[in-house]
Coordinates of C-alpha atoms in Angstrom, one line a residue:
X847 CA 45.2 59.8 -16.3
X848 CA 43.6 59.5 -12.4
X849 CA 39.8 58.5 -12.6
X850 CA 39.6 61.9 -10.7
X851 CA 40.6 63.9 -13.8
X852 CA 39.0 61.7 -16.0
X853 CA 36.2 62.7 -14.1
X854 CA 36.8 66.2 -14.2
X855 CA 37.0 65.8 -18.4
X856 CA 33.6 64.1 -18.4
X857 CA 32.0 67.0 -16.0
X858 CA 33.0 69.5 -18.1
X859 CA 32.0 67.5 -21.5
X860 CA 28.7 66.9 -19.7
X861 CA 28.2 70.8 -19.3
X862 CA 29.3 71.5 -23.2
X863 CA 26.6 69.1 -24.1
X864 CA 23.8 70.1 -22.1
X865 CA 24.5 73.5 -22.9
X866 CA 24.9 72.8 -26.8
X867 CA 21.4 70.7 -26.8
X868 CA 19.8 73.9 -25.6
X869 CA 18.7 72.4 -22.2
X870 CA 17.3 74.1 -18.7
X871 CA 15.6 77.2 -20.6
X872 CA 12.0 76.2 -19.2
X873 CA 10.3 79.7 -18.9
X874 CA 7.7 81.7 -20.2
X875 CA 7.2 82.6 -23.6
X876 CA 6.7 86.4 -21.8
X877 CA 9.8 85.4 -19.7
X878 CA 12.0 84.1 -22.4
X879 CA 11.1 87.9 -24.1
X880 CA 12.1 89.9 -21.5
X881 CA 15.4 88.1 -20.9
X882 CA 16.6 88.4 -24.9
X883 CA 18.8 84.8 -25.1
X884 CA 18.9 83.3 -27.9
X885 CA 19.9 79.9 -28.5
X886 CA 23.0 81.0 -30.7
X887 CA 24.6 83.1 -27.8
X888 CA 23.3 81.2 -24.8
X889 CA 25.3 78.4 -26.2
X890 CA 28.6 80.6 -26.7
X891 CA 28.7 82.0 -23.2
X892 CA 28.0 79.4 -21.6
X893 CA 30.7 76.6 -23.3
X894 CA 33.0 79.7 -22.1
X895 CA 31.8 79.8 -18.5
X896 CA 32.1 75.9 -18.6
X897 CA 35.5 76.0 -19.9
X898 CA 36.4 78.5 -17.5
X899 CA 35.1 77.3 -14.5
X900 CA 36.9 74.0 -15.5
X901 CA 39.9 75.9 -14.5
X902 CA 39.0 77.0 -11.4
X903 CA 37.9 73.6 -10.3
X904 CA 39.8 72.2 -7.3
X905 CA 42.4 68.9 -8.1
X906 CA 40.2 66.3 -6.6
X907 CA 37.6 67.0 -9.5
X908 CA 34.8 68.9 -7.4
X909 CA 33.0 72.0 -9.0
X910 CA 33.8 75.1 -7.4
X911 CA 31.0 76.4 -5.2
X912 CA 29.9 80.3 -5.1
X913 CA 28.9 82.1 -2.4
X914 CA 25.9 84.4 -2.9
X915 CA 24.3 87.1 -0.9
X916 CA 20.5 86.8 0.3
X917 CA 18.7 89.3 2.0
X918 CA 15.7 88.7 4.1
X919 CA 13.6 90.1 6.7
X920 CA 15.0 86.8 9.1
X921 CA 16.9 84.1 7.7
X922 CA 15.0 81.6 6.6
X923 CA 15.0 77.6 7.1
X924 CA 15.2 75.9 4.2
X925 CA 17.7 78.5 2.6
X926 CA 20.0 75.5 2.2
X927 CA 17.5 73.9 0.1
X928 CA 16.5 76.0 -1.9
X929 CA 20.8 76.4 -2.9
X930 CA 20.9 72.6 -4.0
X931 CA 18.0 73.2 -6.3
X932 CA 19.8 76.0 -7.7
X933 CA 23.3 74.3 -7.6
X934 CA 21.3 71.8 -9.8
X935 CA 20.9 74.5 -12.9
X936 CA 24.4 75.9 -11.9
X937 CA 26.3 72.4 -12.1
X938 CA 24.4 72.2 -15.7
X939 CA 24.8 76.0 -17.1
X940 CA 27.7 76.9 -15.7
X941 CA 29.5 74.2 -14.2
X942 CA 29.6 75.3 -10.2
X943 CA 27.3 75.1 -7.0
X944 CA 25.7 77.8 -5.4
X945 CA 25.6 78.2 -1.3
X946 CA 23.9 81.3 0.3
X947 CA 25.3 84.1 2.5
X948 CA 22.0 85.5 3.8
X949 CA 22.2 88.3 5.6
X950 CA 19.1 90.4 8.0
X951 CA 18.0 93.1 6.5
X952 CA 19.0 95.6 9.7
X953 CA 22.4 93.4 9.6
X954 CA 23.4 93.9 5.8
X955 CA 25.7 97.1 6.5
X956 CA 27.4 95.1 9.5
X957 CA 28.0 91.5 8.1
X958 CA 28.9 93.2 4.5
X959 CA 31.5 95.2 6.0
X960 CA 33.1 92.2 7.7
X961 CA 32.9 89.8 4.8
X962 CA 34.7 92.3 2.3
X963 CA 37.5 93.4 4.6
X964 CA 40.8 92.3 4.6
X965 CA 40.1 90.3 1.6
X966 CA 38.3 87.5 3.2
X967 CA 37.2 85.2 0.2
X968 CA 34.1 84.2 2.5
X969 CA 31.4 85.8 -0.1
X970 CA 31.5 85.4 -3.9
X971 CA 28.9 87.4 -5.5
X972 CA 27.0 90.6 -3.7
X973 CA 24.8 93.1 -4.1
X974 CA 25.9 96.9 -3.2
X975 CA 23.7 99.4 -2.8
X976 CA 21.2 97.5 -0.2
X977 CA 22.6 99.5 3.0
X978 CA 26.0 100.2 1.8
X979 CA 26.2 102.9 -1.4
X980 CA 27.6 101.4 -4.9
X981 CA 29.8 104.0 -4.8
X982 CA 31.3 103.3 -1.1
X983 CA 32.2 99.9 -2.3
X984 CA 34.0 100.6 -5.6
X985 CA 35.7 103.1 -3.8
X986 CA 36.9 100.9 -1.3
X987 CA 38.4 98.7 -3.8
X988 CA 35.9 95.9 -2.8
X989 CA 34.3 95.4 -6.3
X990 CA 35.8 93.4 -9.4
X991 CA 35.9 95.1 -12.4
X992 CA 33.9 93.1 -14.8
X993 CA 34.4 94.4 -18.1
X994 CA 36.4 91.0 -19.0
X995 CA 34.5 88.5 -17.7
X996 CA 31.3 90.0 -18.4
X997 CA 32.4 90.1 -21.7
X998 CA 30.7 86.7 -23.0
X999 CA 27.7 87.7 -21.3
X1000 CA 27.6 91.2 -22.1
X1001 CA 24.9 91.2 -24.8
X1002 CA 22.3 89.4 -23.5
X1003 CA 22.8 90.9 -20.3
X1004 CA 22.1 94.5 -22.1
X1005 CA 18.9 93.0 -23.3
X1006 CA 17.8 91.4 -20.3
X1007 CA 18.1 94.7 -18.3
X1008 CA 18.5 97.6 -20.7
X1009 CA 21.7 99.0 -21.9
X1010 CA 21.5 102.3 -19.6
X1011 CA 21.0 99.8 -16.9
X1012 CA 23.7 98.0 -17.8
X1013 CA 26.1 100.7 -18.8
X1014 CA 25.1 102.6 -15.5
X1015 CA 27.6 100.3 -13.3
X1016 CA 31.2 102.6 -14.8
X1017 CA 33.2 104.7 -12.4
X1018 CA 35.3 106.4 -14.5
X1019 CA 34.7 104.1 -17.4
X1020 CA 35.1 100.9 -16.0
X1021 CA 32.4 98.3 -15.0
X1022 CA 32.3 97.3 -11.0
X1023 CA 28.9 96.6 -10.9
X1024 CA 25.3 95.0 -12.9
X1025 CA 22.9 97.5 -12.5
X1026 CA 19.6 95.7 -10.9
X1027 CA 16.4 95.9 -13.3
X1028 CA 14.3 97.4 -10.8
X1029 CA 11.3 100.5 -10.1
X1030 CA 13.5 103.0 -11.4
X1031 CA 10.9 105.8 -10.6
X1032 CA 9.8 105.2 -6.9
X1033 CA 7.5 107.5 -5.6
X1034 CA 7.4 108.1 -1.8
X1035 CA 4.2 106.8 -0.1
X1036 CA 2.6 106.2 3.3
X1037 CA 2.0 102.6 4.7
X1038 CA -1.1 102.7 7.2
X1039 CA -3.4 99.5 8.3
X1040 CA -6.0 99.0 5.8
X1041 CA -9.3 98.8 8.7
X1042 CA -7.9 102.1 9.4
X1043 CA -7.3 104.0 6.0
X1044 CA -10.7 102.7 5.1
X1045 CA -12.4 104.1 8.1
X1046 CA -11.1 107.0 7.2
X1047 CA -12.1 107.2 4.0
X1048 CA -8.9 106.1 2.1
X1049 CA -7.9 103.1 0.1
X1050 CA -4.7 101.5 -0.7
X1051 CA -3.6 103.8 -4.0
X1052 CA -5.1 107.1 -3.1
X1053 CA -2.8 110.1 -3.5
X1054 CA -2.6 112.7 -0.7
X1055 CA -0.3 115.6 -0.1
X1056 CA 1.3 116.5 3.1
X1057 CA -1.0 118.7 3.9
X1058 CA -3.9 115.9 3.5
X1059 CA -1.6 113.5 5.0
X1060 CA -1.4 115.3 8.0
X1061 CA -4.6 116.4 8.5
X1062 CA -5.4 112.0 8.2
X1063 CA -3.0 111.9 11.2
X1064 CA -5.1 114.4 13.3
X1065 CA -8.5 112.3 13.0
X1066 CA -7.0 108.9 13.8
X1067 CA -4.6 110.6 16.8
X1068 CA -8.2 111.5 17.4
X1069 CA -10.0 108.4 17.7
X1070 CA -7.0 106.2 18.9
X1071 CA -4.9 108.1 21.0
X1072 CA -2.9 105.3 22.0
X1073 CA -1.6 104.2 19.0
X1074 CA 1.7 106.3 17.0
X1075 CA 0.9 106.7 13.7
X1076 CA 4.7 106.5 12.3
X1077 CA 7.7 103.9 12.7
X1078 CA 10.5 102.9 11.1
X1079 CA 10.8 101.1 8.3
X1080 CA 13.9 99.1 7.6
X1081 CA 16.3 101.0 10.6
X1082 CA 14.9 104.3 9.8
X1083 CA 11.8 106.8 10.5
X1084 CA 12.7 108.6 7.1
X1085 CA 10.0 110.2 4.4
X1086 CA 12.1 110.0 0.4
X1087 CA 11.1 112.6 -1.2
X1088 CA 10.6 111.5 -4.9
X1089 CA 10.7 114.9 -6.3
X1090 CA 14.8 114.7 -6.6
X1091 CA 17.4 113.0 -7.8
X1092 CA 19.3 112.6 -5.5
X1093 CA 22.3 111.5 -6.8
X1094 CA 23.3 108.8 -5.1
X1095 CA 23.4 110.1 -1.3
X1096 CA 21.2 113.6 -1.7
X1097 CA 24.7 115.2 -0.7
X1098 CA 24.2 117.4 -4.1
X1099 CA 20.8 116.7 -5.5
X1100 CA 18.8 117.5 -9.5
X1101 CA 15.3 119.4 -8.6
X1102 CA 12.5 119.3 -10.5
X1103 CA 11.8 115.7 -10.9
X1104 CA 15.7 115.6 -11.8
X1105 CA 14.9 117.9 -14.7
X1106 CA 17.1 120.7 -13.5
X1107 CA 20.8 120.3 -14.6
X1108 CA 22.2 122.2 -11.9
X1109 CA 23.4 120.4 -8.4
X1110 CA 21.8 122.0 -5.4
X1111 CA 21.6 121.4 -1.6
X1112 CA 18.8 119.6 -1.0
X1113 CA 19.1 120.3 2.9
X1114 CA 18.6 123.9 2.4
X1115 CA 16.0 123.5 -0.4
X1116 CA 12.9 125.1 0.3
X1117 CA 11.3 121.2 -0.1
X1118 CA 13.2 120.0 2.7
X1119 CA 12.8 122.4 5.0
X1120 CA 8.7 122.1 4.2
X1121 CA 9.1 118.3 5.5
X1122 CA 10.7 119.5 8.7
X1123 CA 7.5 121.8 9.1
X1124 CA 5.5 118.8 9.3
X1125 CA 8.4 116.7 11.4
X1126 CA 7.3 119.4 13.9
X1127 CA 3.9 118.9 13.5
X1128 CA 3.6 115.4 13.9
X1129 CA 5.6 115.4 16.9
X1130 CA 3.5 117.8 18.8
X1131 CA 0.5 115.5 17.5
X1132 CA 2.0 112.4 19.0
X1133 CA 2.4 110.2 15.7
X1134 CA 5.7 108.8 15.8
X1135 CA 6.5 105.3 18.4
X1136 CA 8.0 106.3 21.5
X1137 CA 12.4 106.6 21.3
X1138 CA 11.8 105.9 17.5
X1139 CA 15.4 105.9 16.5
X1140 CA 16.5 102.9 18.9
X1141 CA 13.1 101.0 18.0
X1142 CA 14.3 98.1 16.1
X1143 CA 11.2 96.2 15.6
X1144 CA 10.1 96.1 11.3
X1145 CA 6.7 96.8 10.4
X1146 CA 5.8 93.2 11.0
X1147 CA 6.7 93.4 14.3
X1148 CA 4.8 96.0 14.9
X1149 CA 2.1 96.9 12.7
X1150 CA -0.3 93.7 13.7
X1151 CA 0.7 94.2 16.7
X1152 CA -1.0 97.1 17.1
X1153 CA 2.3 98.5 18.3
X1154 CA 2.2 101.6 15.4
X1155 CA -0.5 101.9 12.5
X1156 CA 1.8 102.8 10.0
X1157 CA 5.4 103.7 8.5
X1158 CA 6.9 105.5 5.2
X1159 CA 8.0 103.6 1.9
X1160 CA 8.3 104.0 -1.5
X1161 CA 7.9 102.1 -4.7
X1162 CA 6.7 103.0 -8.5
X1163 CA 3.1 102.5 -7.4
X1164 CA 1.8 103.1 -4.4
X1165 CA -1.4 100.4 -4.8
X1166 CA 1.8 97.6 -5.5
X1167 CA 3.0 99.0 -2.5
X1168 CA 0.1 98.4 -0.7
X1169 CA 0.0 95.0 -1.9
X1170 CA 3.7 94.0 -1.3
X1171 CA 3.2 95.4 2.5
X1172 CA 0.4 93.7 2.9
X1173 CA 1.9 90.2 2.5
X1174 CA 4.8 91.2 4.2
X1175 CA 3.5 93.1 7.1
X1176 CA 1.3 89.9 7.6
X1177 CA -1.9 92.6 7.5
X1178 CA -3.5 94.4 5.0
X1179 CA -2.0 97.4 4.7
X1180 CA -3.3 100.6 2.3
X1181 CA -0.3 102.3 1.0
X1182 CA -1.0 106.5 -0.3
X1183 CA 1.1 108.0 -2.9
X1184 CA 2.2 111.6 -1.4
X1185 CA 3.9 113.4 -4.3
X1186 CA 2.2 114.0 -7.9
X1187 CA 5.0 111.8 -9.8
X1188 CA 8.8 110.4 -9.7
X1189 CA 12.0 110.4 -11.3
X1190 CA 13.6 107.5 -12.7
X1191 CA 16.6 107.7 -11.8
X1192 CA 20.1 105.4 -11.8
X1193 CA 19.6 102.4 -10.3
X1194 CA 20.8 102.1 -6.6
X1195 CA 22.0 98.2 -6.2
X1196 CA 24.5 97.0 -8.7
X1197 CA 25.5 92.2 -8.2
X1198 CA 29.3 92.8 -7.5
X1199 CA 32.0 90.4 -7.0
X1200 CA 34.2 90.4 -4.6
X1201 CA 38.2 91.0 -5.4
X1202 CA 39.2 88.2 -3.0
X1203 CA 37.3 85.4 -4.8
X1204 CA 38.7 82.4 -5.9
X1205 CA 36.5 81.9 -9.0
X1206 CA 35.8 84.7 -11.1
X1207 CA 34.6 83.3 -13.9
X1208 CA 32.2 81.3 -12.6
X1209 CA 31.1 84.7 -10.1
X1210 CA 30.6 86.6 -13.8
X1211 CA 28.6 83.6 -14.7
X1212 CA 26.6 83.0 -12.5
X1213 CA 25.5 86.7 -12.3
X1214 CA 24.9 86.2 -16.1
X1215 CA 21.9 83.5 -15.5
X1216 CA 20.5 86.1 -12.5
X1217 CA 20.1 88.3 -14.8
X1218 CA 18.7 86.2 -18.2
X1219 CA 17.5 82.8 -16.6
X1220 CA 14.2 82.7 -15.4
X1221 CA 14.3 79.5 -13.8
X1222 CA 17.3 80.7 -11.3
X1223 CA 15.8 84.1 -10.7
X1224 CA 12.1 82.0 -9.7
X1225 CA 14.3 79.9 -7.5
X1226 CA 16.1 83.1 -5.6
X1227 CA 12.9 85.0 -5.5
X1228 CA 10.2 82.2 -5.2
X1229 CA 12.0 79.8 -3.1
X1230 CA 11.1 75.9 -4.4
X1231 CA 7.5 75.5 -6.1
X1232 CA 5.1 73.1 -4.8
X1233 CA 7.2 73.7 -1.1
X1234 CA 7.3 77.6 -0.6
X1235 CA 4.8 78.6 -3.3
X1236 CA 2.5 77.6 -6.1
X1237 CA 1.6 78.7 -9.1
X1238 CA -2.0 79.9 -10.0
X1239 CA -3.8 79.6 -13.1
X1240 CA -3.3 83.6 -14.0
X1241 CA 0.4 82.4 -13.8
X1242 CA 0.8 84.1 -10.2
X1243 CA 2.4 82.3 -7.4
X1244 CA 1.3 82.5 -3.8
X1245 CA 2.1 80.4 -0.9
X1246 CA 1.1 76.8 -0.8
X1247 CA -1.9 76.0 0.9
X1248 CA -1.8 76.0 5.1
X1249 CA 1.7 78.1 4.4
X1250 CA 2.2 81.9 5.2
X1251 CA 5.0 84.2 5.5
X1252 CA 5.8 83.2 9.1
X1253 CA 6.0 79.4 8.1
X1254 CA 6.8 79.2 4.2
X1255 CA 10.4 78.6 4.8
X1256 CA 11.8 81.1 2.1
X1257 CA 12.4 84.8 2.0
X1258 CA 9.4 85.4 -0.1
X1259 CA 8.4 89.3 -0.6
X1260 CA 12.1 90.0 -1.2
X1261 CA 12.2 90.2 -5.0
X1262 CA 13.3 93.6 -4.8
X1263 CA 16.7 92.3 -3.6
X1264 CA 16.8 90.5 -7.3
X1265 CA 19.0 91.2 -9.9
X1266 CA 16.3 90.7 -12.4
X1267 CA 13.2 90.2 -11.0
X1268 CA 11.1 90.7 -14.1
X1269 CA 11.6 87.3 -15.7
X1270 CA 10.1 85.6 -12.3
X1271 CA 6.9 84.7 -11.5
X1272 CA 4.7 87.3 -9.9
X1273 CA 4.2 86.8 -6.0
X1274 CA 0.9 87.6 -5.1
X1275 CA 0.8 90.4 -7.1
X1276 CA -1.4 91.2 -10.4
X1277 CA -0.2 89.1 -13.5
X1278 CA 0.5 91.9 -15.1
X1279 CA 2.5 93.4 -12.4
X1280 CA 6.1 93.3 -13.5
X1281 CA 5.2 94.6 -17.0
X1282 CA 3.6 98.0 -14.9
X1283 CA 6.4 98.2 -13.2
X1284 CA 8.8 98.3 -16.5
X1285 CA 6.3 100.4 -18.2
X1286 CA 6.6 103.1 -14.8
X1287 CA 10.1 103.4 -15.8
X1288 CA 9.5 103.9 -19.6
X1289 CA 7.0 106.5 -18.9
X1290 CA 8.4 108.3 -15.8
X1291 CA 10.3 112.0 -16.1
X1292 CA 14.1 110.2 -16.6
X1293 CA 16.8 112.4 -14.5
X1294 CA 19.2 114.3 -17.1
X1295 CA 21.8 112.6 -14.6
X1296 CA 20.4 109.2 -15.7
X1297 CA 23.7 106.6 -15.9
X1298 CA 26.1 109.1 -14.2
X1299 CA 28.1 107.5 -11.5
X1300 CA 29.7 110.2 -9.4
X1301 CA 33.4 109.4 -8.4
X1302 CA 33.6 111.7 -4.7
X1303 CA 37.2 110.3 -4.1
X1304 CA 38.5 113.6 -4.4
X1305 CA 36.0 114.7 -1.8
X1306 CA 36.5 111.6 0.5
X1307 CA 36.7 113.8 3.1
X1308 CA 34.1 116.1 2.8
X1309 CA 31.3 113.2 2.0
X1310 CA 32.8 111.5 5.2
X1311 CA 32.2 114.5 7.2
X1312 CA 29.1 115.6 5.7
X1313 CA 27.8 111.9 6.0
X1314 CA 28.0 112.1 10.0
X1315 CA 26.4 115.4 9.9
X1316 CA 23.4 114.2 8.3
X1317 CA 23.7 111.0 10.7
X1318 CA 23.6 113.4 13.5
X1319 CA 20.7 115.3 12.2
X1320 CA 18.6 113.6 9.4
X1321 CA 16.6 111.0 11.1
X1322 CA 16.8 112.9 14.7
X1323 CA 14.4 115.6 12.6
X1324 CA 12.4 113.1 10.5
X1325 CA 11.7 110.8 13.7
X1326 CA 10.8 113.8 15.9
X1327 CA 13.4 113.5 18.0
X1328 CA 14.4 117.0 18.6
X1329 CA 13.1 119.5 20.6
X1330 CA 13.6 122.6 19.0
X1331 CA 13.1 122.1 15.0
X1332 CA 14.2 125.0 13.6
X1333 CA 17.0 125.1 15.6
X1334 CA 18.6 121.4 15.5
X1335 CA 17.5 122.7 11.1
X1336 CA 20.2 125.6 11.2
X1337 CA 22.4 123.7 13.2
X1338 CA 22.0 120.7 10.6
X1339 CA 22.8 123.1 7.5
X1340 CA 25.6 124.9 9.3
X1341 CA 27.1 121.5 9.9
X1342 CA 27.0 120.3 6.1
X1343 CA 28.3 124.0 5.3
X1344 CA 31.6 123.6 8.0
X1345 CA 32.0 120.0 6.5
X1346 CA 32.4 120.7 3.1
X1347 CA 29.3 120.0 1.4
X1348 CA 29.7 122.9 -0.8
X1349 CA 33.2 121.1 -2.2
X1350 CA 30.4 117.6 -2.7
X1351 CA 28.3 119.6 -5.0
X1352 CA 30.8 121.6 -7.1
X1353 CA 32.8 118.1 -7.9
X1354 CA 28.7 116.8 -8.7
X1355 CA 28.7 119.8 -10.6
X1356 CA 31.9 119.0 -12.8
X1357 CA 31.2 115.6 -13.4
X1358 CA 27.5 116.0 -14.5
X1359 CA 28.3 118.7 -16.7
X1360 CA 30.8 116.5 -18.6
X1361 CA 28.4 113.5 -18.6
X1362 CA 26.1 115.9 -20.4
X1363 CA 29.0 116.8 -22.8
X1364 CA 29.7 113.4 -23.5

């Protein structure tokens, strides 16, 4: 035998070993609760992986290396860092390295496109749903089903994130996607400079209605009339409205908190055409950043800068909100809830892997410890301790000293790009803060569509058409970029009617009704 394949032998004996001694599982006793694993099974899936990924190991006796997706506000410098400390767990647990694909959060849609086309073998392991719908990608035929290799892994993974969670990745029975453990009830709040809200009278938490809202926009258009009140956040000017489901691309939506079980059109609900009341009204007050829809500045670009005081958002609570803006934005920001309560509904991101990979085993894998290994979902999240962040004793992490977001070298703040974000340390935020957040879920009103993936490949081209309609319209009205509301409103719904939006919610219609059935 060639010392390279002895070597290859040894490597993977190494793995066995290490994974048989019960090594690398160095978190939290709450940590270690959340993600489920015990000793027994951790051990079973991961000889598997290690045998394997044995097999997909190149001749000359290297590891294969995985390609994973990071999303960040710009990419950061010591991304390739922070992949060798991971690659350092991997190479244990699983038997492969880890590089990063980070992608811009305004350039996700773009670069994703290009990497999954034409079945370039570029990116491993991805995350739909951040800019591009779940359902766009399984649809394409860009996904892997996972049933099989998730197999070994299945379990635990169902404990880590919840069986509904988990389960809620099938198109037409079959797994493409693991659902990410995230605020599954996000209500829809307002982002506005803390020196501001407070002068005002507000503080990060409080709840207004539009009404209130916009009454708030009157005094400070007031007082600063050079300052817009309302930009974009992440590529677009638009307000959620957390009072629907809506189902995946609000092209057929649940009411009522998602407590109705009949599909209706949310763009000619008497909800929707409330907001673009107030669309009109802000305009005419003067809140929203000159030729919003081509700004393509983030909120911290532009918020210290004085540039605009404030943008939309959502998340499960608007005072986490708050406090996630603020150390993004890189200024203290007070985020207001708008609407009385949420829906949980299905998640939105699902970790996918790419058909064209080489290693598919070691993809399934490696999703497997981002969703039940605390110490790789700290790395992903947290960056490298003691270089991009440090650990209080509450058992919160913040930056290290003389670091901030600007100069900390990781994508910090981005947790919600995480598979499993729950067994990580919390970033500047309360100790306590994941367990609110899965306890917002528990406790929220759960859409009777909860788990329902809708397959619109019979009405391709209806969502197609109906999907450059609201293009056309949607964030022209929410931005304020029309002149005649009411107007550019009828021509909106006409459009969606002459594209085939009723077709979209009848085939909604079908398959909720025998997702209720079953």
């Amino acid at each position: 035998m060639s010392t390279k394949k002895i070597w290859a032998v040894l490597l993977a004996l190494f793995v066995l070993a290490t994974a048989v001694s019960g090594c690398g599982n160095s978190g939290s006793s709450s940590a270690d609760s959340q993600s489920g694993s015990s000793a027994t099974s951790e051990n079973s899936a991961t000889s598997e992986s290690s045998a394997s990924t044995e097999d997909t190991a190149s001749t000359d006796g290297e590891v294969p290396t995985i390609s994973l997706m990071v999303v960040c506000g710009t990419t950061p410098p010591d991304a390739d860092a922070v992949a060798e400390k991971l690659s350092e767990i991997t190479r244990e647990k699983i038997g492969c390295n880890v590089e990063f694909i980070t992608m811009e959060i305004g350039n996700v849609a773009q670069q994703l496109n290009l990497l999954l086309s034409g079945g370039d073998d570029t990116l491993d392991v991805f995350m739909a749903g951040i800019s591009v719908p779940y359902s766009t990608i399984v649809n394409n035929g860009q996904a892997l089903s996972l049933d099989t290799l998730m197999e070994p892994y299945a379990e635990e993974v169902k404990t880590a994130l919840g069986e509904k969670v988990y389960e809620s990745g099938r198109v037409n029975g079959e797994l493409y996607g693991i659902g990410r453990l995230l605020d599954q009830a996000s209500t829809t709040c307002y982002n506005l400079r803390s020196d501001i809200a407070e002068e005002f009278g507000y503080k990060n938490g409080d709840k207004v209605d539009l009404a209130e809202l916009t009454e708030l926009f009157g005094k400070v258009r007031e007082k600063y009339p050079d300052t817009p009140l309302i930009g974009p956040m992440n590529g677009a000017p638009s307000i959620g409205d957390s009072r629907i489901d809506s189902l995946g691309n609000k092209l057929g939506v649940l009411d009522n908190y998602g407590q109705d079980t009949t599909v209706t059109n949310y763009y000619e609900s008497a909800g929707y055409e409330e907001l673009v009341g107030y669309f009109k009204q802000w305009k005419e007050m003067g809140c929203y950043m000159a030729d919003i829809l081509n700004v393509t500045d983030a909120p911290i670009d532009y918020i210290p800068s004085g540039k605009a005081f404030g943008c939309f958002a959502s998340h499960f609570s608007a005072e986490m909100n708050g406090i996630w803006s603020s150390q993004n934005f890189g200024t203290d920001i007070a985020s207001l809830q708008i609407y009385e309560d949420a829906v949980a509904i299905t998640p939105g991101a699902y970790e996918c892997i790419n058909p064209a990979t080489k290693n598919p085993e070691a993809a399934a894998a490696l999703i497997y410890l981002m969703a039940t290994d605390p110490d790789v979902e700290n790395l992903l999240i947290n960056g490298i301790e003691g270089q991009h962040y440090q650990v209080l004793e509450d058992n919160t992490a913040t930056y290290v000293d003389g670091k901030d977001i600007s100069t900390t070298g990781w994508c910090l703040g981005y947790s919600w790009t995480a598979l499993n974000s729950t067994i990580s340390i919390p970033f500047e935020y309360p100790a306590d803060y994941y367990d609110r957040m899965l306890a917002a879920n528990k406790n929220a009103q759960q859409s009777k569509a909860f788990g329902c993936q809708f397959d619109l490949t019979g009405v391709s081209d209806a969502v197609s058409a109906c999907t450059n309609v609201v293009n056309q319209y949607e964030n022209a009205l929410s931005g304020g970029a029309v002149e005649d509301f009411d107007a550019t409103l009828a021509q909106f719904q006409q459009g969606l009617r002459d594209a085939g939006i009723d077709e979209i919610v009848a085939a909604k219609q079908e398959q909720l009704d025998a997702f209720l059935a079953g």
